[in-house]
Structure formats: C-alpha cells, structure tokens
Coordinates of C-alpha atoms in Angstrom, one line a residue:
M250 CA 0.5 0.0 -0.1
I251 CA 0.8 3.1 -1.2
G252 CA 0.9 5.9 1.7
I253 CA -1.4 6.4 4.6
I254 CA -4.6 6.2 3.4
L255 CA -7.5 8.5 6.5
K256 CA -9.9 5.9 8.0
Y257 CA -13.2 7.8 9.3
S258 CA -12.9 7.9 12.9
N259 CA -9.4 9.6 12.2
Y260 CA -11.2 12.6 9.9
Y261 CA -14.8 12.6 12.6
N262 CA -13.4 11.2 15.9
K263 CA -16.1 8.8 16.3
P264 CA -16.3 5.2 15.3
I265 CA -17.7 4.6 12.5
P266 CA -21.6 4.5 12.7
E267 CA -23.7 0.4 13.2
T268 CA -24.6 0.1 10.0
P269 CA -22.5 2.7 7.7
L270 CA -24.5 1.5 4.5
G271 CA -26.4 3.9 6.0
L272 CA -24.6 6.8 5.2
L273 CA -26.1 6.0 2.0
A274 CA -29.4 4.7 2.3
H275 CA -31.6 8.4 1.1
L276 CA -29.0 8.0 -2.1
P277 CA -30.0 5.9 -5.5
K278 CA -27.9 3.5 -6.1
N279 CA -27.6 4.7 -9.3
E280 CA -26.3 8.4 -8.0
I281 CA -24.0 6.4 -5.6
I282 CA -22.1 3.4 -8.2
V283 CA -21.3 6.2 -10.7
T284 CA -20.0 8.3 -8.3
I285 CA -17.1 6.1 -7.4
A286 CA -16.8 4.3 -10.6
K287 CA -15.6 7.9 -11.0
I288 CA -13.5 8.7 -8.9
N289 CA -12.5 4.7 -8.7
T290 CA -11.3 6.3 -13.1
L291 CA -9.4 9.4 -12.0
L292 CA -7.0 7.3 -10.1
Q293 CA -6.1 5.1 -13.4
P294 CA -6.3 7.6 -15.7
Q295 CA -6.6 7.3 -19.7
G296 CA -3.3 7.7 -20.5
Y297 CA -1.1 7.2 -16.8
R298 CA 1.8 5.1 -16.3
N299 CA 0.6 4.2 -12.7
I300 CA -2.4 4.4 -10.3
D301 CA -2.5 7.8 -9.2
N302 CA -2.7 8.8 -5.9
S303 CA -0.9 12.6 -6.8
K304 CA -2.8 15.4 -4.4
E305 CA -3.9 17.0 -6.7
T306 CA -6.0 13.4 -8.3
Q307 CA -6.9 13.8 -4.6
I308 CA -8.7 16.9 -5.3
E309 CA -10.6 16.2 -8.5
C310 CA -11.6 12.8 -6.3
L311 CA -13.2 15.1 -3.9
K312 CA -14.8 17.2 -6.3
A313 CA -16.4 14.3 -7.9
I314 CA -18.5 13.6 -4.7
I315 CA -19.0 17.6 -3.8
L316 CA -18.3 19.6 -7.2
Q317 CA -19.7 17.7 -9.7
D318 CA -20.9 20.7 -12.1
E319 CA -18.0 23.5 -11.4
K320 CA -18.8 26.2 -13.4
N321 CA -22.4 26.2 -12.7
A322 CA -22.5 25.7 -8.4
P323 CA -23.8 28.4 -6.4
L324 CA -21.6 29.2 -3.8
E325 CA -22.8 28.0 -0.9
Y326 CA -21.6 24.2 -2.4
I327 CA -18.3 25.3 -3.1
R328 CA -17.4 26.7 0.6
I329 CA -18.4 23.1 1.2
F330 CA -15.6 22.1 -0.7
Q331 CA -13.2 24.6 -0.4
T332 CA -14.0 23.4 3.2
Y333 CA -12.9 19.8 2.5
A334 CA -10.6 20.7 0.5
E335 CA -8.4 22.8 3.0
H336 CA -8.5 19.8 5.3
L337 CA -7.0 17.5 3.0
N338 CA -4.5 20.1 1.2
N339 CA -3.8 20.1 5.5
L340 CA -2.9 16.7 5.1
P341 CA 0.8 16.0 5.7
E342 CA 1.9 14.8 2.2
E343 CA 2.0 10.4 2.6
Y344 CA -1.8 11.2 3.6
I345 CA -4.3 10.6 1.3
V346 CA -8.4 9.2 1.0
F347 CA -9.2 8.0 -1.8
T348 CA -7.8 4.8 -3.6
R349 CA -8.3 2.3 -6.5
G350 CA -9.3 -0.7 -2.9
T351 CA -10.9 2.1 -1.0
C352 CA -13.2 2.7 -4.2
L353 CA -13.7 -1.8 -4.5
Y354 CA -14.3 -2.2 -1.3
A355 CA -16.9 0.3 -1.2
L356 CA -18.6 -1.3 -5.0
N357 CA -18.6 -4.9 -3.3
E358 CA -20.6 -4.3 -0.8
I359 CA -23.3 -1.9 -2.1
L360 CA -24.0 -3.9 -5.2
Q361 CA -25.1 -6.8 -2.9
S362 CA -28.2 -4.4 -1.3
D363 CA -30.8 -2.8 -2.9
N364 CA -31.6 -0.4 0.6
F365 CA -31.3 2.7 -1.2
L366 CA -33.9 5.5 -2.5
K367 CA -35.5 5.2 -5.5
V368 CA -33.9 6.7 -8.4
D369 CA -35.0 10.2 -10.0
K370 CA -34.1 12.0 -12.5
R371 CA -33.1 15.5 -9.2
Q372 CA -30.3 17.2 -8.6
Y373 CA -28.7 16.0 -4.9
S374 CA -27.1 18.0 -3.0
Q375 CA -23.6 18.4 -1.7
E376 CA -25.0 18.2 2.0
E377 CA -26.8 14.4 1.1
R378 CA -23.8 13.8 -1.9
I379 CA -20.8 14.2 1.6
G380 CA -22.1 10.6 2.4
I381 CA -20.3 9.2 0.5
L382 CA -17.1 10.6 1.0
E383 CA -17.7 8.9 4.5
Y384 CA -18.8 5.8 3.8
L385 CA -15.7 5.6 1.6
L386 CA -13.8 6.8 4.8
V387 CA -15.2 3.7 6.5
C388 CA -14.5 1.6 4.0
N389 CA -10.8 2.8 4.4
E390 CA -10.5 1.6 8.4
R391 CA -12.6 -2.1 7.5
I392 CA -9.9 -2.1 4.9
L393 CA -7.7 -1.4 7.0
K394 CA -8.3 -3.8 10.0
F395 CA -6.4 -6.5 8.6
S396 CA -3.6 -4.2 7.1
N397 CA -1.7 -4.3 10.7
V398 CA 2.3 -6.0 10.6
E399 CA 3.8 -7.4 13.6
P400 CA 6.4 -6.5 14.9
Y401 CA 9.4 -6.8 13.0
E402 CA 11.5 -8.2 16.3
N403 CA 7.8 -10.7 17.1
I404 CA 8.9 -12.1 12.8
T405 CA 12.1 -12.1 13.8
D406 CA 12.3 -14.2 16.6
Q407 CA 10.9 -16.6 15.4
G408 CA 13.6 -17.2 12.9
L409 CA 11.4 -15.9 10.1
N410 CA 11.5 -13.6 7.6
F411 CA 10.5 -10.5 8.1
F412 CA 10.6 -9.9 3.7
E413 CA 8.6 -13.4 3.2
F414 CA 6.4 -13.1 6.0
F415 CA 4.8 -9.0 4.8
A416 CA 4.5 -10.3 0.9
F417 CA 2.3 -12.6 1.9
N418 CA 0.8 -10.8 4.4
Q419 CA 0.5 -7.1 2.0
T420 CA -0.5 -9.5 -1.1
P421 CA -4.2 -8.6 -0.4
F422 CA -3.0 -4.5 -0.5
N423 CA -0.4 -5.4 -2.9
Q424 CA -2.4 -6.5 -6.1
Y425 CA -4.7 -3.9 -6.3
T426 CA -1.6 -1.6 -6.8
N427 CA -0.4 -3.0 -10.5
S428 CA -1.0 -1.1 -12.7
I429 CA -2.5 -2.3 -16.8
N430 CA -1.2 -2.3 -20.3
S431 CA -4.5 -1.9 -21.6
L432 CA -4.0 -3.2 -25.7
T433 CA -0.9 -5.9 -24.3
K434 CA -4.1 -7.1 -21.8
L435 CA -6.4 -7.0 -25.3
Y436 CA -3.8 -9.2 -27.0
K437 CA -2.9 -11.0 -24.4
S438 CA -6.8 -11.9 -24.7
A439 CA -6.7 -12.8 -27.8
I440 CA -4.2 -15.1 -27.9
F441 CA -6.2 -17.2 -25.8
L442 CA -9.4 -17.0 -27.6
K443 CA -7.9 -18.5 -30.4
C444 CA -6.6 -21.2 -28.5
L445 CA -9.5 -22.2 -27.2
M446 CA -11.0 -21.6 -30.4
N447 CA -8.7 -24.3 -31.9
D448 CA -8.2 -26.8 -29.3
D449 CA -11.1 -29.6 -30.2
S450 CA -11.2 -30.5 -26.1
T451 CA -12.4 -27.0 -25.3
K452 CA -13.8 -24.8 -29.0
G453 CA -17.1 -26.4 -28.2
H454 CA -17.7 -25.6 -25.0
L455 CA -17.0 -22.5 -25.0
T456 CA -19.2 -21.6 -28.1
N457 CA -21.5 -23.8 -25.7
Y458 CA -20.4 -21.1 -23.2
F459 CA -20.9 -18.3 -25.4
K460 CA -24.1 -19.1 -26.0
S461 CA -25.4 -19.1 -23.0
K462 CA -24.1 -16.4 -21.3
Y463 CA -24.8 -13.8 -24.5
G464 CA -26.8 -14.9 -26.2
L465 CA -24.1 -15.9 -29.2
D466 CA -21.8 -18.4 -30.9
D467 CA -20.0 -16.3 -33.3
I468 CA -17.0 -16.2 -30.7
E469 CA -15.3 -13.8 -33.9
E470 CA -18.3 -10.5 -33.9
F471 CA -18.2 -10.6 -29.5
F472 CA -14.2 -10.1 -29.8
R473 CA -14.6 -7.2 -32.0
V474 CA -18.2 -6.5 -30.1
F475 CA -15.8 -6.1 -27.3
I476 CA -12.6 -4.4 -28.9
F477 CA -15.4 -1.5 -30.7
S478 CA -17.3 -0.6 -27.2
F479 CA -14.5 -0.6 -25.3
L480 CA -12.6 1.8 -27.7
K481 CA -15.7 4.2 -27.4
M482 CA -16.2 4.1 -23.3
Y483 CA -13.6 6.6 -22.3
D484 CA -15.7 10.1 -22.0
E485 CA -12.5 12.6 -22.0
N486 CA -14.9 15.7 -19.9
L487 CA -16.7 13.3 -17.4
K488 CA -13.9 11.0 -17.4
I489 CA -15.8 8.2 -16.3
Y490 CA -15.7 5.1 -18.7
H491 CA -19.4 4.4 -20.2
L492 CA -21.2 3.2 -23.0
K493 CA -24.5 4.9 -23.6
I494 CA -26.6 2.2 -26.1
D495 CA -28.8 2.3 -28.2
N496 CA -32.3 0.3 -26.4
E497 CA -32.7 -0.8 -30.9
Q498 CA -29.9 -2.8 -30.4
K499 CA -30.2 -5.5 -28.6
A500 CA -27.8 -8.3 -29.5
I501 CA -24.6 -5.7 -27.7
I502 CA -26.9 -4.7 -24.9
K503 CA -27.1 -8.5 -24.0
I504 CA -23.1 -9.2 -24.9
I505 CA -22.3 -6.0 -22.5
K506 CA -25.0 -7.0 -19.4
G507 CA -22.7 -10.4 -19.7
F508 CA -20.3 -8.5 -18.3
S509 CA -23.1 -7.2 -15.5
A510 CA -25.7 -9.2 -14.2
N511 CA -25.3 -8.8 -10.5
T512 CA -24.1 -12.5 -9.1
P513 CA -25.3 -13.6 -5.8
L514 CA -23.2 -13.4 -2.7
K515 CA -22.5 -14.1 1.1
T516 CA -23.6 -11.3 2.4
V517 CA -20.4 -9.3 3.3
N518 CA -17.9 -10.1 6.3
H519 CA -15.9 -7.2 7.4
D520 CA -14.1 -9.6 9.3
D521 CA -12.2 -11.3 6.0
V522 CA -9.7 -10.7 4.7
K523 CA -10.9 -13.1 1.9
T524 CA -13.4 -10.1 1.2
L525 CA -10.3 -8.1 -0.7
D526 CA -11.3 -10.7 -2.9
F527 CA -14.0 -8.3 -4.0
L528 CA -15.8 -10.8 -6.5
S529 CA -18.6 -8.9 -6.1
V530 CA -16.8 -6.7 -8.6
K531 CA -14.4 -8.9 -10.5
K532 CA -17.5 -11.4 -11.7
N533 CA -19.7 -8.1 -13.4
P534 CA -17.1 -5.6 -13.5
I535 CA -19.3 -3.4 -15.6
F536 CA -22.8 -1.4 -14.1
S537 CA -26.0 -1.3 -16.0
W538 CA -28.0 1.1 -14.4
E539 CA -31.5 1.8 -13.5
P540 CA -32.8 3.2 -16.2
L541 CA -35.7 6.2 -16.8
S542 CA -38.7 5.6 -18.5
S543 CA -38.4 8.4 -20.9
D544 CA -34.4 7.1 -21.2
E545 CA -34.4 5.8 -25.1
F546 CA -30.8 3.6 -24.5
T547 CA -29.5 1.3 -22.0
G548 CA -26.6 3.2 -19.5
F549 CA -23.3 1.2 -18.5
A550 CA -21.0 2.4 -16.4
V551 CA -17.3 1.1 -16.0
L552 CA -16.4 0.3 -12.4
D553 CA -12.8 -0.6 -13.0
M554 CA -11.4 -0.8 -16.1
A555 CA -8.5 -2.9 -15.0
F556 CA -11.1 -6.0 -13.4
L557 CA -12.5 -5.2 -16.9
L558 CA -9.4 -6.5 -19.1
E559 CA -9.1 -9.0 -17.1
K560 CA -12.1 -10.2 -17.5
M561 CA -11.0 -11.4 -20.6
D562 CA -8.2 -12.8 -19.9
S563 CA -6.8 -13.2 -16.0
F564 CA -10.5 -13.4 -14.6
F565 CA -12.1 -15.5 -17.6
I566 CA -9.2 -18.6 -17.4
N567 CA -11.6 -19.2 -13.7
D568 CA -14.9 -18.4 -15.0
F569 CA -14.6 -20.7 -18.0
W570 CA -13.8 -23.8 -15.6
F571 CA -16.1 -22.3 -12.3
D572 CA -18.9 -21.4 -14.4
Y573 CA -18.6 -24.9 -17.8
L574 CA -15.9 -25.7 -17.6
K575 CA -15.5 -28.3 -13.9
T576 CA -19.4 -29.5 -15.0
H577 CA -20.0 -30.0 -18.7
S578 CA -16.1 -31.7 -19.5
D579 CA -13.8 -34.5 -18.6
L580 CA -11.1 -32.3 -18.1
N581 CA -10.2 -31.8 -14.0
R582 CA -8.5 -29.0 -11.6
T583 CA -4.9 -30.1 -12.8
D584 CA -5.3 -30.6 -16.7
W585 CA -7.0 -27.1 -17.6
G586 CA -3.9 -25.7 -15.0
N587 CA -1.9 -27.9 -17.7
F588 CA -3.7 -26.9 -21.1
I589 CA -3.5 -23.0 -20.2
G590 CA 0.0 -23.0 -19.2
S591 CA 1.5 -25.7 -22.5
K592 CA -1.8 -24.5 -25.0
F593 CA -2.3 -21.0 -24.6
F594 CA 1.1 -19.0 -22.3
E595 CA 4.1 -20.9 -23.0
P596 CA 3.3 -20.0 -27.0
L597 CA 2.4 -16.4 -25.8
V598 CA 5.7 -16.1 -24.3
E599 CA 6.7 -18.0 -27.6
D600 CA 5.4 -15.3 -29.8
V601 CA 6.5 -12.2 -27.5
I602 CA 9.9 -12.6 -27.5
S603 CA 9.7 -14.3 -30.9
N604 CA 9.2 -10.6 -32.3
T605 CA 11.0 -9.0 -29.5
F606 CA 14.4 -10.7 -31.2
N607 CA 14.0 -11.2 -34.3
N608 CA 16.6 -10.6 -37.3
K609 CA 19.2 -9.1 -33.8
Q610 CA 21.9 -11.1 -35.3
N611 CA 23.4 -9.7 -31.3
Y612 CA 21.1 -12.7 -29.6
T613 CA 21.0 -16.1 -29.8
I614 CA 17.3 -17.5 -28.8
K615 CA 15.9 -21.2 -28.1
M616 CA 13.0 -22.3 -26.8
L617 CA 10.9 -24.7 -25.4
D618 CA 11.9 -28.2 -27.5
E619 CA 14.6 -27.0 -28.8
L620 CA 16.5 -27.3 -25.1
K621 CA 15.0 -30.2 -24.0
I622 CA 18.3 -33.1 -24.4
T623 CA 18.6 -36.9 -22.2
L624 CA 21.1 -37.0 -20.8
P625 CA 23.1 -40.8 -20.1
A626 CA 20.8 -43.6 -17.8
K627 CA 18.2 -40.3 -17.2
S628 CA 14.5 -39.0 -18.7
E629 CA 14.4 -36.4 -21.6
I630 CA 15.1 -32.6 -19.2
E631 CA 14.6 -29.3 -20.3
I632 CA 17.1 -27.1 -19.4
A633 CA 15.3 -24.1 -19.5
D634 CA 12.1 -22.7 -21.5
V635 CA 14.2 -19.5 -23.1
Y636 CA 17.0 -19.3 -22.8
I637 CA 18.6 -16.2 -24.4
R638 CA 22.2 -15.1 -25.0
Q639 CA 24.2 -12.1 -25.8
K640 CA 28.4 -13.2 -26.1
Q641 CA 28.8 -14.3 -22.8
K642 CA 25.9 -13.4 -20.7
I643 CA 22.8 -15.9 -21.0
A644 CA 19.4 -15.5 -19.2
C645 CA 17.4 -18.2 -18.2
I646 CA 14.3 -18.0 -18.1
E647 CA 11.2 -20.4 -16.2
V648 CA 7.9 -19.9 -17.8
K649 CA 5.2 -20.2 -15.5
S650 CA 1.6 -19.6 -16.1
N651 CA -0.4 -20.9 -11.9
F652 CA -1.8 -17.7 -9.8
I653 CA -2.0 -17.7 -6.9
N654 CA -4.9 -19.3 -5.1
M655 CA -7.1 -18.4 -2.2
V656 CA -7.9 -21.8 -1.1
D657 CA -4.3 -22.3 -0.3
G658 CA -4.4 -19.6 2.1
Y659 CA -0.7 -17.7 0.2
K660 CA -3.1 -14.9 -0.5
S661 CA -5.5 -14.9 2.5
V662 CA -2.0 -13.6 5.8
T663 CA -3.2 -12.2 8.6
T664 CA -1.5 -12.9 11.4
V665 CA 2.8 -15.4 12.1
E666 CA 0.8 -18.0 12.8
E667 CA -0.9 -18.0 9.6
F668 CA 2.4 -17.4 7.4
K669 CA 4.6 -20.4 9.6
A670 CA 1.7 -22.8 8.2
L671 CA 2.0 -22.4 4.7
D672 CA 3.3 -24.4 2.3
L673 CA 6.6 -22.3 1.3
E674 CA 8.7 -25.1 -0.1
K675 CA 5.3 -26.4 -1.9
F676 CA 5.3 -22.1 -3.4
Y677 CA 8.2 -22.1 -4.5
K678 CA 9.0 -24.9 -6.6
S679 CA 5.4 -24.2 -8.0
F680 CA 6.2 -21.0 -9.2
G681 CA 10.3 -22.6 -10.5
L682 CA 12.7 -21.6 -8.5
T683 CA 13.0 -25.6 -7.6
Q684 CA 13.5 -25.8 -11.2
M685 CA 15.2 -23.0 -11.6
V686 CA 18.1 -23.7 -9.0
D687 CA 18.6 -27.1 -10.5
T688 CA 19.4 -25.0 -13.8
M689 CA 22.1 -23.5 -12.2
K690 CA 23.7 -26.6 -10.4
N691 CA 23.8 -28.5 -13.9
F692 CA 24.4 -25.2 -16.7
H693 CA 27.8 -26.6 -16.8
T694 CA 27.1 -30.2 -17.9
Y695 CA 23.5 -28.9 -20.1
K696 CA 25.9 -25.7 -21.8
H697 CA 27.5 -29.1 -23.5
H698 CA 24.0 -30.0 -25.4
I699 CA 22.5 -26.8 -26.4
N700 CA 22.8 -25.9 -29.9
D701 CA 24.7 -22.8 -29.7
E702 CA 27.7 -22.7 -31.8
G703 CA 28.1 -19.1 -30.6
L704 CA 28.4 -19.7 -27.1
N705 CA 32.5 -20.1 -25.8
L706 CA 32.9 -23.5 -23.9
N707 CA 35.3 -23.0 -22.4
R708 CA 34.8 -19.1 -21.2
K709 CA 33.1 -17.5 -18.0
V710 CA 29.4 -17.4 -18.4
H711 CA 26.9 -14.4 -16.8
L712 CA 23.8 -16.3 -16.0
Y713 CA 20.8 -14.2 -15.1
P714 CA 18.3 -16.3 -13.7
I715 CA 15.1 -14.7 -14.8
I716 CA 11.1 -16.5 -14.3
L717 CA 8.7 -15.1 -17.1
V718 CA 4.6 -15.4 -15.1
N719 CA 1.6 -14.7 -15.7
E720 CA 0.8 -13.8 -11.7
P721 CA 1.2 -10.0 -11.8
I722 CA 1.2 -10.2 -7.7
L723 CA 5.4 -11.4 -8.3
S724 CA 7.2 -9.6 -10.3
S725 CA 5.6 -6.7 -7.9
G726 CA 8.6 -5.6 -5.4
L727 CA 7.4 -7.1 -2.0
F728 CA 7.8 -10.4 -3.8
N729 CA 10.3 -9.9 -5.6
F730 CA 13.1 -9.1 -2.8
P731 CA 12.6 -11.7 -0.6
L732 CA 12.6 -14.2 -3.3
R733 CA 16.0 -12.8 -4.1
Q734 CA 16.7 -13.8 -0.7
Q735 CA 15.6 -17.3 -0.8
F736 CA 16.5 -18.4 -4.6
E737 CA 19.7 -17.4 -3.3
K738 CA 19.8 -19.2 -0.4
M739 CA 19.0 -22.6 -2.4
L740 CA 22.0 -21.9 -4.0
I741 CA 24.1 -22.2 -1.3
K742 CA 22.0 -24.7 0.0
E743 CA 22.7 -26.6 -3.3
D744 CA 26.5 -25.8 -3.1
I745 CA 26.2 -23.4 -6.2
N746 CA 28.8 -20.4 -5.7
L747 CA 27.2 -17.3 -7.2
K748 CA 31.4 -16.6 -8.6
S749 CA 33.1 -18.9 -9.3
K750 CA 36.0 -19.1 -12.0
D751 CA 33.3 -20.3 -14.7
H752 CA 30.1 -18.0 -13.7
I753 CA 29.0 -15.5 -12.3
I754 CA 25.2 -16.1 -10.9
W755 CA 23.2 -12.7 -11.2
P756 CA 20.0 -12.4 -8.4
L757 CA 17.2 -14.0 -9.8
V758 CA 14.4 -11.3 -11.5
I759 CA 10.4 -12.3 -11.3
M760 CA 9.0 -10.7 -14.6
N761 CA 5.5 -10.0 -15.6
I762 CA 4.6 -11.2 -19.7
E763 CA 3.0 -8.2 -19.9
E764 CA 6.2 -6.1 -19.3
F765 CA 8.1 -7.9 -21.9
Q766 CA 5.3 -6.8 -24.0
E767 CA 6.4 -3.5 -23.0
L768 CA 10.1 -3.5 -23.8
E769 CA 8.7 -5.9 -27.2
Q770 CA 9.3 -2.7 -29.4
S771 CA 12.1 -0.7 -27.1
I772 CA 14.3 -4.0 -28.0
K773 CA 13.4 -4.0 -31.6
D774 CA 14.2 -0.5 -32.4
D775 CA 17.4 -0.9 -30.8
D776 CA 16.4 1.8 -27.7
V777 CA 17.6 -0.5 -25.3
D778 CA 20.0 -3.2 -25.1
F779 CA 18.2 -6.1 -22.9
F780 CA 21.2 -7.0 -21.1
K781 CA 21.8 -3.9 -20.2
I782 CA 17.9 -2.9 -18.4
L783 CA 19.4 -6.4 -16.3
D784 CA 22.3 -5.2 -15.6
S785 CA 20.5 -1.7 -14.7
L786 CA 18.0 -3.3 -12.4
H787 CA 21.0 -5.1 -10.6
S788 CA 23.2 -2.5 -10.4
K789 CA 20.3 0.0 -8.6
T790 CA 19.6 -2.7 -6.4
S791 CA 22.0 -4.4 -5.3
I792 CA 22.6 -3.6 -1.6
Q793 CA 26.0 -4.7 -0.9
G794 CA 28.7 -4.0 0.8
K795 CA 26.7 0.3 -0.1
I796 CA 25.4 2.8 1.8
V797 CA 22.2 3.0 1.7
K798 CA 20.1 5.9 0.7
D799 CA 17.1 5.1 -0.4
K800 CA 15.8 1.9 1.7
Y801 CA 12.9 0.9 -0.6
K802 CA 15.9 0.4 -3.9
S803 CA 16.2 -3.0 -2.5
L804 CA 12.0 -2.9 -4.3
L805 CA 12.9 -2.1 -7.5
T806 CA 11.4 -4.1 -10.1
I807 CA 11.5 -4.6 -13.9
H808 CA 8.0 -2.3 -13.7
S809 CA 10.3 0.5 -12.4
L810 CA 12.8 0.7 -14.7
I811 CA 10.3 0.7 -17.7
N812 CA 9.3 3.6 -16.0
E813 CA 12.0 5.0 -16.2
K814 CA 13.4 3.7 -20.1
I815 CA 11.3 3.4 -21.9
E816 CA 8.9 7.0 -24.2
F817 CA 5.8 5.7 -23.5
D818 CA 4.5 5.2 -27.0
K819 CA 6.9 2.8 -27.2
L820 CA 5.1 0.2 -24.2
F821 CA 2.7 -0.7 -27.1
P822 CA 4.0 -2.7 -29.8
L823 CA 3.8 -1.7 -32.8
R824 CA 2.8 -4.9 -34.3
L825 CA -0.5 -3.9 -31.9
K826 CA -1.7 -0.8 -33.2
D827 CA -3.1 -2.5 -36.8
F828 CA -5.9 -4.4 -34.4
K829 CA -5.6 -6.9 -37.2
W830 CA -5.2 -9.4 -34.2
T831 CA -9.1 -9.0 -33.3
F832 CA -10.4 -11.0 -35.6
A833 CA -11.1 -7.6 -37.2
K834 CA -12.5 -8.8 -40.7
E835 CA -10.6 -8.0 -44.8

C-alpha cells in the first residue's frame, strides 16, 4: 500500500456507524455507483502509467463527490468543497483518502445491497452527497483492519524472514496497486480466445458457454463488439468509462449485460480478509444502471477498467472453468492448468520473444522443445523454457502460467501463525524456483547439449535467472525481494557458488509477461539492450558493500526500469496497433 490512508475514526474522531450503508440510504444506487466509479477512474487515468495517488488527483476525487458542476455551482456548494479541500490539503503529503482499494471495497458491498432510494432525476445537494465521502472513509477503516503488520522483532525472533512474511501479509492490498497496459492485455485475451477456439478439447464448450452467457455463438463477433465498445467507453469530459447503447441494439446490449449481471454472493463479511478478493466486482466489472422511463438507451458504467480487461484474461480462466468446464467437460483442474500452460501461455511467450528478438543478430534465442535434452541414463530434461544469449551473457528463463490462489492460504495471511502454516516449499516449486536452482546447479553439464555454436564453452558465463510469470503480484517489489533472497539461500544450500572461475550467477528477476511485451518495441528498435536493462536493475537493487540512501531501492523491479527508460508510446508494440489480431474483418 502506498501512503497513509485516512480512516473515518481519524477524520471524524468517532467510531464508524453501526450500519455504514445507512450513510447512503437517501441516495439512489445509480448515483452512488457512478460517483465511486468515476473516482476509481480518476485514480487510474487513461494514458497514465501507474495508479495516480497525487494530491491533485485526490482533490479531483473530492470534486467528483461534492462539486460535480464546478462552473455552475452555487456559492454555498463551493464553500462546502473548499472546506473539505482545505482539510485534505493540510494533511501531510503521504496521507491519502481515495485509493483503488477503497473504491473496490465500496462497490463490492453496494452491489450486494438494494437498500437505497429508488431512482429519480433530481439534482442531489452537496450535503446529501457528502455521505459518499463518509462511507468511503468507513471502507478505508475496514480495509486497514487487515493490514496491521506484526513488529519486526516478533517475526525475526521466531526465525522467520520478515520480508517473506510481509510479502504474503500485504498481498490482499498489493494486488490492487498494479497498472495494466490495455493494448497488451487485449492482445493476450485475443490469443487466449483463439487458443480455445482452435483446440478440439475446448472449442465446442467455448461456443456453448458464449451462447448461454451472451446469446451468440459467433465468438469472433463477440470479441469485435468488446473491442469496439472498449474503444468508445472513455468520456474525456466526464472522466469516466461508460456506454449508452440504443435500445434497438439488443444483441450488443445482451453482450455488455453479460459483464454486468450481478452475481449473488454471501453477505459481505467485514471480518474476513477474503472479502478483499472483491468477487462481486470481479465477476461483474460493468454496472447496468437503472433506466428512467424516458430513456431511449441502456446505460452502462465501468466500475474498474483493470477488472474489465482481466475479465477477458486471467478472470476468464477461472470463470470458464468454474462456470462451465468443471461440470460440462472431462477436464479436471490439473488438466485445465496444464492446458493454460502448454497451449496458451508458453505459445504466447514464444510469440512475444520471437517478435522482440526477430532479426537481432547479436542475440541467440532457444525456446521450449529446443531446450529439451536427454542425458545418459536419464529421462528427458528441459534445461529452461527460454534461453537468450548475447556473447557470454545468458538469460535462463522459466515460464510459469499459474496464479496465487486463495484456497492454499497464500492470499489471506493476516497473522504470523497463518504464515507459518503455509506450504512455502510447494509455493516456491510451483513458481519455478526449484527448477531454476537445478538449472544453475547443472548448467555446466547442460551447456554442452545446447545447440549454440556461438557460446564459448571454455569462457566464463554470466547467468541471469529469470522467472517469467502470468501472476502480476509476483513481479511486484514486495515479492521480488524475498524471492531473490530465497533463491540465493537455495543456491547456497546446494553448494552452488554465485561466483566462480566458470560463472557469475546474477540475482533472480521475477518478470511479468506484460512487462516483457512493454520492452518488445524498444528492444526491436535498439532503444534499449535487454541485458543492459537487467544490469541496470541489479546495479540499482544491490545493497552489498554500499551505503544505502534509499531504503526502498532493493524493492525496485523491472516495472520501475520500464517507467524510467521506455517512452510511453513504445510501451505498445507497433505490430499490435493495427488491431488485425482482433478478428477484424478484411
């Protein structure tokens, strides 16, 4: 979590109300949800690389509640806004009121309730709308209840790694601080749909699923409608993503409503950290607002753009399995996971890396089957999933498509006891650390079997271990650092020297596939060098033998380097900008 989040009890100097939704009961559901959706959009502005928690944006969020129409607002409304704005401005710089997590928590609860004023079209006063601010502060209070971190000494005195504990403990909050590249995310979604459409074991099920959920069996048409709607959603004046579809466009309305049909869930449990999974919003990231009798359109507001994009990617992996395949196919959960890895994610990685290094004479690339070898008296071994070499620098990359799940407790750690109960050995194995240690341990045996004439087998090599993941939480700073620590411990336990006459093993890097996509165009255009990016990261995060001026430098990630070194326009690979991959008609 970034900054210090202001709570209701801090601001009003009293406990939160017994029934916080009562603060909103005098407003219609449309009014509340659209306002909070706008705040959420302001925090994730179009064309902005990261979540925007700046003081200026915090003030704009306040305006969204109190001062909707600044130009025509009565003087008394301006005074109300100025009073609250002054309070906000007087807070220390690190204090924030509005976060993406705040909005998601609020929306998740509001979607499950109908105890609001029935819709009407009158203008609501600032005094009435201030209840939205009060309710959001209550949401902050409820979120922060789960974020109390054990004192450092309490953890280390039990022989535990504080940073390892902290990574898992903060996962419920950390997962909502990631930014999303809309173009690369949509490309991933298209590749996934094509994968499902072209495989005999899934194509029939996919057609049936889309017919039952969206009323059509033309999946290409579905994706075209989704892309077309997505491109039209952002309203520059209102600063919100929304759609107004003419009531005659019944097929399109049915498709969009497939993303907005409220999924009944259990009552929100404010004492259970699993509430922070925000399933109601994840399942339905679009809100279909209650129409007026005079409306000639059906209106939709996007609650969270990142969730909407994930709805066609990582969320769809779960939705398709739980909502359909689990009961309508012979695939079990393990089969489905293997399918995602071998039929979708590995080919996606191959596609991205091939396009990144295509025609790059100073790089040698080997992938997947090219790296499978058979040693005497042993079964087939895969050296790595990807091998990238430049002179004697070699990136050994393990590709992992799986996600951190809630079932095994990895996303719901609130106490030291819960952390101690985790099967960390299973976790590290599932995300490739064990395999990577084996690759480092046996590299000097394996290298003789790699079909790479440019590698000088008699000279020292620089090995760059990288785990390329589908799970964005793992590539965040909070996880990168303890995973680097753990990897080094595992190497030492296996008596593997980090530096020898034959090699230097650089620290482990956890990288998300979408970060690799963001490097694609700049590497292709020779704006950056892949290994110089890695060297820069290692230089910035190394704290050995240095006076550490920035206590957070060890948490820097590839994402940090991309922000620093890649021009914004280059974050979107040129080959994706023609949108031919969207099933576009010729």
